[in-house]
Coordinates of C-alpha atoms in Angstrom, one line a residue:
Chain A
M8 CA 1.4 55.7 37.4
T9 CA 1.6 54.4 40.8
L10 CA 4.3 53.7 43.2
Q11 CA 5.7 50.1 41.7
L12 CA 6.4 51.1 38.3
F13 CA 8.1 54.0 39.1
L14 CA 10.0 51.3 41.5
L15 CA 10.8 48.9 38.0
L16 CA 11.8 52.2 36.6
A17 CA 14.2 52.4 38.4
A18 CA 14.7 48.5 39.4
A19 CA 15.2 48.0 35.4
L20 CA 17.9 51.6 35.3
F21 CA 19.0 49.9 38.0
A22 CA 19.9 46.4 36.6
V23 CA 21.3 48.1 33.5
G24 CA 24.1 50.1 35.7
L25 CA 24.5 47.4 36.9
Y26 CA 25.5 45.6 33.4
G27 CA 27.2 48.2 32.6
L28 CA 29.3 47.9 35.4
L29 CA 30.3 44.8 35.0
S30 CA 30.6 44.2 31.7
Q31 CA 32.3 47.1 30.5
Q32 CA 36.3 47.1 30.2
S33 CA 37.0 50.7 29.5
I34 CA 36.5 52.5 32.9
V35 CA 35.4 55.4 31.0
M36 CA 32.3 52.9 29.8
I37 CA 32.3 51.6 33.7
L38 CA 32.0 55.0 35.1
M39 CA 28.5 54.6 32.7
G40 CA 27.1 51.8 34.4
L41 CA 27.9 53.8 37.7
E42 CA 25.5 56.9 36.2
L43 CA 23.4 54.9 35.4
A44 CA 22.9 52.8 38.8
I45 CA 22.6 55.9 40.7
N46 CA 20.2 57.4 38.0
G47 CA 18.2 54.9 39.2
I48 CA 18.3 55.8 43.1
I49 CA 17.4 59.3 42.4
V50 CA 13.8 57.6 40.5
A51 CA 12.9 55.6 43.3
A52 CA 14.0 58.7 46.6
A53 CA 11.8 60.8 44.3
A54 CA 9.0 58.8 43.5
F55 CA 9.4 57.2 47.8
W56 CA 9.0 61.2 48.3
F57 CA 5.9 61.4 46.2
F58 CA 3.9 58.6 47.5
A59 CA 5.0 57.6 50.6
A60 CA 5.7 60.7 52.7
S61 CA 5.0 64.1 50.5
G62 CA 4.8 66.4 53.9
R63 CA 8.0 66.0 54.0
P64 CA 11.4 67.5 52.5
D65 CA 13.8 64.2 53.5
G66 CA 13.0 62.8 50.1
Q67 CA 14.5 64.8 47.9
V68 CA 17.7 65.6 51.1
L69 CA 18.2 61.9 49.7
V70 CA 17.7 63.3 46.1
L71 CA 20.2 65.8 46.5
V72 CA 22.4 63.0 47.7
A73 CA 22.2 60.3 45.0
I74 CA 23.0 63.1 42.4
S75 CA 26.2 64.1 44.2
A76 CA 27.8 61.3 45.1
M77 CA 27.4 61.3 41.9
A78 CA 29.2 64.8 40.0
I79 CA 31.6 63.6 41.7
E80 CA 31.9 59.3 41.2
M81 CA 32.2 61.1 37.8
A82 CA 34.7 62.9 38.4
M83 CA 37.0 61.5 40.8
G84 CA 36.5 58.2 38.0
F85 CA 38.2 60.4 35.6
A86 CA 40.8 62.5 37.6
I87 CA 41.7 58.1 38.4
T88 CA 41.5 57.5 34.2
T89 CA 43.7 60.4 33.4
A90 CA 45.9 59.7 36.5
I91 CA 46.9 55.7 35.7
F92 CA 46.7 56.8 31.9
R93 CA 50.0 58.9 32.5
A94 CA 51.0 57.2 34.2
R95 CA 51.1 53.2 33.5
D96 CA 49.5 53.9 29.8
V97 CA 45.9 51.5 31.5
D98 CA 42.7 52.7 29.3
M99 CA 41.1 48.9 31.0
A100 CA 40.1 47.5 34.1
D101 CA 41.0 44.6 33.1
S102 CA 44.8 45.7 32.9
A103 CA 44.7 47.7 37.0
S104 CA 44.1 44.2 38.4
D105 CA 47.3 44.9 40.7
L106 CA 44.8 45.0 44.3
A107 CA 42.7 41.4 42.2
G108 CA 43.1 38.8 45.1
Chain B
M20 CA -2.3 60.6 29.7
Q21 CA 1.0 61.2 32.8
T22 CA 0.7 56.9 32.8
V23 CA 0.6 57.6 29.0
I24 CA 3.5 60.3 29.3
F25 CA 5.4 58.1 32.4
L26 CA 4.7 55.1 30.2
I27 CA 6.7 56.6 26.7
C28 CA 9.5 58.0 29.2
A29 CA 10.2 54.8 31.1
V30 CA 10.8 52.8 28.2
G31 CA 12.6 55.4 26.7
A32 CA 15.1 55.7 29.4
V33 CA 15.4 52.8 29.6
A34 CA 15.9 51.7 25.9
A35 CA 18.5 54.6 25.8
G36 CA 19.8 52.9 28.6
I37 CA 20.9 49.8 27.7
A38 CA 21.2 51.1 24.1
V39 CA 24.4 53.3 25.5
F40 CA 26.0 48.4 25.8
R41 CA 25.6 48.3 22.9
V42 CA 26.0 50.4 20.6
D43 CA 29.8 49.7 18.9
S44 CA 30.8 53.7 19.6
M45 CA 31.8 55.3 22.9
A46 CA 30.9 59.2 21.3
R47 CA 27.1 57.5 21.1
A48 CA 26.5 55.9 23.8
T49 CA 27.9 59.1 25.5
L50 CA 24.7 60.3 23.7
A51 CA 22.5 57.9 24.3
L52 CA 23.2 57.7 28.2
L53 CA 22.1 61.3 28.0
A54 CA 19.1 61.0 26.3
S55 CA 17.8 58.1 29.4
F56 CA 19.4 60.7 32.1
I57 CA 16.0 63.5 30.5
F58 CA 14.3 60.7 29.5
A59 CA 14.5 59.1 33.5
A60 CA 13.5 63.0 34.7
A61 CA 10.2 63.4 32.8
P62 CA 8.9 60.8 35.5
I63 CA 10.5 63.1 38.0
L64 CA 9.4 66.1 36.4
L65 CA 6.1 64.8 36.8
L66 CA 5.6 63.9 40.3
G67 CA 5.6 67.3 40.9
L68 CA 9.4 67.5 42.1
S69 CA 10.7 70.6 38.9
Y70 CA 13.2 71.4 40.9
L71 CA 15.3 68.5 41.3
G72 CA 13.8 67.6 37.5
M73 CA 15.6 70.6 36.0
L74 CA 18.6 70.4 37.7
V75 CA 19.3 66.6 36.6
I76 CA 18.9 67.6 33.3
L77 CA 21.0 70.7 33.0
M78 CA 23.6 68.7 35.4
M79 CA 23.6 65.7 32.2
V80 CA 23.5 68.5 29.3
M81 CA 26.6 69.5 31.1
E82 CA 28.6 66.2 32.2
M83 CA 27.5 64.8 29.0
M84 CA 29.3 67.7 26.9
I85 CA 32.4 66.7 29.5
M86 CA 32.7 63.1 29.4
A87 CA 32.4 63.2 25.3
V88 CA 35.5 65.1 25.9
F89 CA 36.4 62.9 27.5
M90 CA 35.5 59.9 25.6
V91 CA 36.9 60.9 22.7
M92 CA 40.3 60.9 24.6
Y93 CA 40.1 56.9 25.7
M94 CA 38.5 55.9 23.1
M95 CA 38.5 52.0 22.0
N96 CA 36.6 52.4 18.7
P97 CA 37.1 55.1 16.8
A98 CA 35.1 56.0 14.5
G99 CA 34.4 52.4 14.8
L100 CA 37.4 52.1 12.7
M101 CA 39.3 49.6 14.9
P102 CA 36.2 47.7 16.3
M103 CA 37.4 45.2 19.0
K104 CA 35.6 43.3 21.9
M105 CA 35.0 45.7 24.5
V106 CA 33.2 43.7 27.1
H107 CA 34.7 40.7 29.8
N108 CA 32.1 38.3 30.8
N109 CA 29.8 39.1 29.1
K110 CA 27.4 36.5 29.7
M111 CA 27.8 36.4 33.7
S112 CA 26.9 40.1 33.8
L113 CA 24.0 39.7 32.0
V114 CA 23.2 36.5 34.0
I115 CA 23.8 38.5 37.7
A116 CA 21.5 41.2 36.6
V117 CA 18.7 40.1 34.9
A118 CA 18.4 37.9 38.0
V119 CA 19.0 41.7 39.9
F120 CA 16.5 43.4 38.4
V121 CA 13.5 40.1 39.0
L122 CA 14.8 40.1 42.1
L123 CA 13.8 44.0 42.9
A124 CA 10.8 43.3 40.6
A125 CA 9.1 41.5 43.2
G126 CA 10.5 43.0 45.6
V127 CA 8.2 46.3 44.7
L128 CA 5.4 44.2 43.7
F129 CA 5.2 41.9 45.9
T130 CA 5.2 43.7 49.0
P131 CA 2.3 45.9 50.6
W132 CA 3.3 48.8 49.7
P133 CA 0.8 52.1 51.9
S134 CA -1.3 52.6 49.7
G135 CA -3.9 55.2 50.7
T136 CA -1.3 57.8 49.6
A137 CA -0.3 57.0 46.6
E138 CA -4.3 56.7 45.2
A139 CA -4.6 60.6 47.1
A140 CA -1.4 61.4 45.7
V141 CA -2.0 61.8 41.7
P142 CA 0.4 64.6 40.7
G143 CA -0.9 68.3 41.3
S144 CA -3.5 67.0 44.2
T145 CA -0.8 67.4 46.6
T146 CA -0.9 70.6 47.8
A147 CA -5.0 70.3 47.4
A148 CA -4.8 67.3 49.8
G149 CA -2.6 69.5 52.0
R150 CA -0.1 66.6 52.7
S151 CA 2.7 68.5 51.2
A152 CA 4.3 72.0 51.7
A153 CA 2.8 75.0 48.9
D154 CA 6.3 75.0 46.8
P155 CA 8.3 71.7 47.3
T156 CA 11.2 73.5 46.0
L157 CA 11.2 76.0 48.7
A158 CA 10.7 72.8 51.4
L159 CA 13.6 71.6 50.4
G160 CA 15.7 74.8 50.5
L161 CA 14.5 75.5 54.1
D162 CA 14.7 72.1 54.8
L163 CA 18.4 72.1 53.5
M164 CA 19.2 75.4 55.5
G165 CA 17.6 74.1 58.1
P166 CA 16.9 70.4 59.9
H167 CA 18.8 69.0 56.9
M168 CA 22.2 71.2 57.3
L169 CA 24.4 68.8 58.3
V170 CA 23.8 67.1 55.1
M171 CA 24.1 70.4 53.3
I172 CA 27.5 71.0 54.6
V173 CA 29.3 67.2 54.4
I174 CA 28.1 67.2 50.9
G175 CA 29.8 70.8 50.6
L176 CA 33.4 69.2 52.5
A177 CA 33.0 66.5 50.5
L178 CA 32.8 68.6 47.2
F179 CA 35.6 70.6 48.4
A180 CA 37.3 67.5 48.5
T181 CA 36.8 66.4 45.0
M182 CA 38.1 69.0 43.9
V183 CA 41.1 68.6 45.4
A184 CA 42.1 65.4 45.3
V185 CA 41.0 66.1 41.3
V186 CA 43.8 68.0 40.4
V187 CA 45.8 66.3 43.2
L188 CA 45.2 63.3 40.4
S189 CA 45.5 65.2 37.4
T190 CA 48.5 67.1 37.2
H191 CA 51.4 65.8 35.7
R192 CA 54.0 67.8 37.5
G193 CA 53.8 69.9 40.4
R194 CA 56.2 71.4 42.2
Y195 CA 57.7 69.0 43.8
D196 CA 58.6 67.0 41.0
R197 CA 59.8 70.7 39.6
F198 CA 61.9 71.9 42.5
G199 CA 62.2 69.1 45.1
D200 CA 60.6 66.7 48.2
D201 CA 61.9 71.1 49.8
L202 CA 60.8 73.0 47.6
Q203 CA 64.7 74.3 47.0
R204 CA 66.5 73.0 44.0
R205 CA 67.5 75.3 41.5
P206 CA 66.7 75.4 38.7
A207 CA 63.5 73.9 38.1
D208 CA 64.1 69.9 36.8
D209 CA 62.3 70.1 34.0
P210 CA 62.4 67.6 30.9
V211 CA 62.3 70.8 28.7
R212 CA 65.0 72.7 28.6
G213 CA 62.8 77.4 28.0
G214 CA 60.6 79.1 30.1
L215 CA 62.1 82.8 31.5
G216 CA 65.7 83.3 32.0
K217 CA 66.5 79.7 30.8

């Protein structure tokens, strides 16, 4: 186990999540892509904590922040999905393009 | 041994992550995402972060169970009965994702990381090396209640704001819909009559 292997895993998770974020139509599937990407950040932060500065707990705090971001993102995403589905019967990102430039 | 476990879990995590967007049922995608999270949490456990690793696993199991309900609610292709294209701009997304991975991997492989610590820091020997506190979880707790208290406060505030916002967003009809903006309208403006005294 080296730092490079961990970071490669994190990069792969992030890239897979990014693909899902960009390609999926359903809002719920986009949320899953976001979760995968944040999971990559968690792995990377844990690896940095261990290999670079395991004497101090700062890396762990970063992991905790990423986990909280994940929970908040999921809750808010589902609430917004519910709200927009109720208002307009929309569950796809393509139909919610009000802010498209 | 630990390297073997790590490699299995890493390949499993990425493979399950890819499966999330390859399976044709969104319920299966939820379970694939759960598998990916558990595979990805195992390397965190290997690093000695037992609290954070277990936190990820427990949180994700619960979150995916809740997510499965939402999946059923907003399923695009129920039980594979309505085959449809669930992706848009697939080719470009793939190109961007691969490019980002190549870029990140190049950064990972060509950056001169501090190698001395990486060699010394084999799991289990963190305490022997004398570089880390005896218990990372204890260190985290003391840090969050001490120097990093602000982080904990902000997280707590953000979670509370999330709770309020989620309730506001997902409430169908609140009291202002029923009783008017000044809450004085009687009887309440309900679409269906019913309830006590009506």
